[in-house]
Short mmCIF file of C-alpha atoms in Angstrom, two decimals:
data_model
loop_
_atom_site.label_atom_id
_atom_site.label_comp_id
_atom_site.label_asym_id
_atom_site.label_seq_id
_atom_site.Cartn_x
_atom_site.Cartn_y
_atom_site.Cartn_z
CA MET N 19 50.06 -40.76 80.98
CA LEU N 20 49.50 -38.45 78.02
CA LYS N 21 51.23 -35.10 78.47
CA ASN N 22 49.58 -31.96 77.13
CA LYS N 23 52.62 -31.08 75.02
CA ALA N 24 52.69 -34.55 73.46
CA ILE N 25 48.96 -34.45 72.72
CA HIS N 26 49.34 -31.37 70.53
CA THR N 27 51.79 -33.10 68.16
CA LYS N 28 49.92 -36.34 67.54
CA THR N 29 48.11 -37.49 64.38
CA PHE N 30 44.85 -39.42 63.98
CA PRO N 31 46.61 -42.82 63.62
CA GLU N 32 48.61 -42.08 66.76
CA PHE N 33 45.51 -41.19 68.73
CA PHE N 34 43.77 -44.36 67.57
CA ASN N 35 46.79 -46.40 68.54
CA ILE N 36 46.52 -44.97 72.06
CA ILE N 37 42.77 -45.67 72.09
CA LEU N 38 43.45 -49.30 71.19
CA THR N 39 46.55 -49.95 73.30
CA GLY N 40 46.77 -47.32 76.04
CA ASN N 41 45.57 -47.54 79.62
CA LYS N 42 42.01 -46.58 80.50
CA GLU N 43 42.69 -42.88 81.14
CA ASP N 44 44.99 -42.37 78.14
CA SER N 45 42.51 -44.16 75.87
CA ARG N 46 39.69 -41.93 77.10
CA LYS N 47 41.71 -38.74 76.56
CA ALA N 48 42.88 -39.81 73.11
CA ALA N 49 39.28 -40.48 72.02
CA ARG N 50 38.33 -36.93 72.96
CA GLU N 51 41.41 -35.45 71.29
CA VAL N 52 40.28 -36.84 67.93
CA ARG N 53 37.51 -34.24 67.70
CA LYS N 54 39.82 -31.45 68.82
CA LEU N 55 42.36 -32.35 66.14
CA LEU N 56 39.74 -32.55 63.39
CA TYR N 57 38.56 -29.00 64.05
CA SER N 58 41.95 -27.49 64.89
CA SER N 59 44.33 -25.55 62.69
CA ARG N 60 46.76 -28.46 63.04
CA PHE N 61 44.64 -30.72 60.86
CA GLY N 62 46.30 -30.52 57.48
CA GLY N 63 43.76 -32.55 55.58
CA LYS N 64 45.38 -36.00 55.69
CA TYR N 65 42.18 -37.66 54.57
CA SER N 66 43.90 -40.88 53.51
CA ASP N 67 44.65 -41.66 57.17
CA ILE N 68 41.04 -41.00 58.15
CA LYS N 69 39.58 -43.08 55.33
CA LEU N 70 41.75 -46.04 56.27
CA LEU N 71 40.82 -45.76 59.96
CA ILE N 72 37.11 -45.81 59.11
CA LYS N 73 37.45 -48.61 56.56
CA ASN N 74 39.20 -50.85 59.09
CA ALA N 75 36.94 -49.94 62.03
CA PRO N 76 34.86 -53.16 62.13
CA ILE N 77 38.01 -55.32 62.05
CA GLU N 78 39.72 -53.29 64.77
CA TYR N 79 36.58 -53.39 66.91
CA GLU N 80 36.46 -57.18 66.82
CA ASN N 81 39.85 -57.34 68.51
CA ILE N 82 38.91 -55.05 71.41
CA VAL N 83 38.27 -56.82 74.71
CA GLU N 84 37.49 -54.05 77.22
CA ASP N 85 34.05 -52.42 77.12
CA TRP N 86 35.47 -48.99 77.96
CA ARG N 87 37.92 -49.26 75.07
CA LYS N 88 35.09 -50.23 72.70
CA GLU N 89 33.23 -47.10 73.76
CA ASN N 90 36.26 -44.87 73.20
CA PHE N 91 36.90 -46.43 69.80
CA VAL N 92 33.35 -46.14 68.45
CA MET N 93 32.99 -42.57 69.68
CA ALA N 94 36.25 -41.60 67.97
CA VAL N 95 35.19 -43.29 64.73
CA SER N 96 31.85 -41.45 64.81
CA VAL N 97 33.67 -38.10 64.84
CA LEU N 98 35.47 -38.89 61.59
CA TYR N 99 32.78 -41.02 59.96
CA PHE N 100 31.47 -38.31 57.62
CA LEU N 101 34.89 -38.22 55.92
CA HIS N 102 34.79 -41.85 54.72
CA ASP N 103 35.71 -42.44 51.09
CA LYS N 104 32.99 -44.91 50.06
CA GLU N 105 30.88 -42.42 48.13
CA SER N 106 29.98 -45.15 45.63
CA GLN N 107 28.93 -47.43 48.51
CA PRO N 108 27.75 -45.20 51.39
CA ASP N 109 26.26 -48.12 53.31
CA PHE N 110 29.52 -50.10 53.45
CA LEU N 111 29.59 -49.99 57.27
CA PHE N 112 25.88 -50.45 57.87
CA SER N 113 26.09 -54.13 58.87
CA TRP N 114 28.56 -53.15 61.61
CA LEU N 115 26.38 -50.24 62.70
CA PHE N 116 23.28 -52.48 62.87
CA TYR N 117 25.24 -54.84 65.09
CA LEU N 118 26.28 -51.98 67.39
CA LEU N 119 22.71 -50.70 67.70
CA ARG N 120 22.04 -53.69 69.95
CA HIS N 121 24.84 -52.73 72.33
CA GLN N 122 23.86 -52.09 75.94
CA ASN N 123 26.23 -49.12 76.17
CA GLY N 124 24.18 -45.99 75.46
CA ASN N 125 27.22 -43.94 74.41
CA ILE N 126 28.06 -46.49 71.73
CA ARG N 127 24.49 -46.57 70.48
CA ASN N 128 24.25 -42.78 70.33
CA ALA N 129 27.53 -42.62 68.39
CA VAL N 130 26.06 -45.13 65.93
CA ARG N 131 22.83 -43.14 65.74
CA ARG N 132 24.79 -40.03 64.76
CA MET N 133 26.63 -41.93 62.03
CA LEU N 134 23.40 -43.31 60.58
CA GLU N 135 21.70 -39.92 60.76
CA ASN N 136 24.63 -38.36 58.93
CA GLU N 137 24.19 -40.90 56.14
CA ILE N 138 20.41 -40.45 56.08
CA GLY N 139 20.95 -36.73 55.50
CA SER N 140 23.01 -37.33 52.36
CA LEU N 141 20.83 -40.19 51.12
CA THR N 142 17.67 -38.07 51.20
CA VAL N 143 18.91 -34.96 49.40
CA HIS N 144 16.99 -35.90 46.24
CA ILE N 145 13.82 -36.30 48.33
CA ARG N 146 14.14 -33.15 50.41
CA ILE N 147 15.33 -30.98 47.49
CA PRO N 148 13.52 -32.05 44.30
CA ASP N 149 15.55 -29.59 42.18
CA TYR N 150 18.87 -30.98 43.42
CA LYS N 151 21.04 -32.03 40.47
CA GLN N 152 21.79 -35.72 40.86
CA SER N 153 22.01 -38.56 38.36
CA LYS N 154 19.11 -40.97 38.12
CA SER N 155 21.38 -43.89 39.04
CA LYS N 156 22.57 -42.05 42.15
CA SER N 157 18.98 -41.38 43.25
CA GLU N 158 18.01 -45.01 42.58
CA GLN N 159 20.98 -46.20 44.64
CA SER N 160 19.93 -43.92 47.50
CA ASP N 161 16.36 -45.23 47.30
CA PHE N 162 17.63 -48.83 47.43
CA ILE N 163 19.84 -48.11 50.46
CA LEU N 164 17.02 -46.29 52.25
CA LEU N 165 14.69 -49.24 51.69
CA ASN N 166 17.25 -51.67 53.08
CA LEU N 167 17.92 -49.38 56.02
CA PHE N 168 14.20 -49.22 56.75
CA VAL N 169 13.86 -53.01 56.52
CA ASN N 170 16.85 -53.68 58.79
CA LEU N 171 15.78 -51.15 61.41
CA ASN N 172 12.29 -52.64 61.53
CA ASN N 173 13.73 -56.15 61.82
CA LEU N 174 15.79 -54.97 64.78
CA LEU N 175 12.72 -53.42 66.38
CA SER N 176 10.84 -56.68 65.95
CA ASP N 177 13.64 -58.60 67.67
CA LEU N 178 13.91 -56.11 70.54
CA TRP N 179 10.19 -55.54 71.15
CA LYS N 180 8.88 -55.94 74.69
CA PRO N 181 5.20 -55.77 75.74
CA ALA N 182 6.16 -53.10 78.27
CA TYR N 183 6.83 -50.66 75.42
CA LYS N 184 3.10 -50.59 74.59
CA LYS N 185 2.35 -48.05 77.30
CA TYR N 186 4.70 -45.40 75.85
CA LYS N 187 3.07 -43.01 73.43
CA TYR N 188 6.19 -41.03 72.50
CA ILE N 189 9.69 -42.16 71.57
CA SER N 190 11.16 -39.63 74.00
CA SER N 191 9.39 -41.30 76.92
CA LEU N 192 10.69 -44.79 76.16
CA PRO N 193 13.23 -46.17 78.65
CA THR N 194 16.86 -45.92 77.56
CA SER N 195 17.48 -49.03 75.46
CA PRO N 196 18.55 -50.27 72.01
CA TYR N 197 14.85 -50.22 71.06
CA LYS N 198 14.62 -46.50 71.81
CA THR N 199 17.80 -45.69 69.89
CA ILE N 200 16.51 -47.49 66.80
CA GLN N 201 13.19 -45.66 67.06
CA MET N 202 15.15 -42.40 67.16
CA VAL N 203 16.96 -43.31 63.94
CA LEU N 204 13.63 -44.15 62.30
CA GLY N 205 12.28 -40.84 63.57
CA ARG N 206 15.09 -38.99 61.82
CA MET N 207 14.45 -41.02 58.70
CA GLU N 208 10.78 -40.04 58.75
CA ASP N 209 11.67 -36.37 59.20
CA ASP N 210 14.07 -36.37 56.25
CA CYS N 211 12.06 -38.60 53.91
CA GLY N 212 8.62 -37.12 54.54
CA GLU N 213 5.27 -38.85 54.95
CA ALA N 214 4.70 -39.75 51.30
CA TYR N 215 8.08 -41.44 50.88
CA MET N 216 7.79 -43.27 54.20
CA LYS N 217 4.37 -44.56 53.15
CA GLN N 218 5.98 -46.05 50.04
CA LEU N 219 8.60 -47.79 52.19
CA LYS N 220 5.95 -49.12 54.57
CA ASP N 221 3.83 -50.35 51.67
CA LEU N 222 6.84 -52.23 50.28
CA LEU N 223 7.77 -53.71 53.66
CA PHE N 224 4.29 -54.66 54.81
CA LYS N 225 2.81 -55.55 51.43
CA PRO N 226 0.64 -58.69 51.80
CA ILE N 227 2.06 -61.79 50.14
CA LYS N 228 -0.30 -63.12 47.47
CA LYS N 229 -1.09 -66.80 47.81
#
């Protein structure tokens, strides 16, 4: 079992090692200690460790067998996600996140939702703040990623649709499910992008094909 004294001397890689190899209780505790370490005075800014942990997350996840360990791992990754080093490719983990959005574990889905919402916030700066100084190529890249995000989320919704969802008027009233989580991500996207921008995305996605 993890001792309190030992916990206060561990690093991010050590916590993740416990998450991936420890028993159920130690893995759970280690996952929660990741957040505490990030916001504690002990965190000395070893960003290289964090960047590597995030970069390798999809590979590490594939090797996890236990559902409870998967939950601990994804939740820990979500805490550090905003510190990833792929500024030139901010969507580098999106395919993994889209896969996890289908997961039946609500804690995993909500962790993924937070990661996507964090990225949506940075991708929409040029939309929300027109005077924000950003290169044209950076804005165009953000627009391209947002379009692909919109397309992939709608494809997931199409796959997960059930006739029973018709009776729900509001996203908040939908039953807990992958479908609801994806709708919540789209809701955040609509809030950050605004009606005019979302209309452009919808026009591109649902544009009739000329015969």
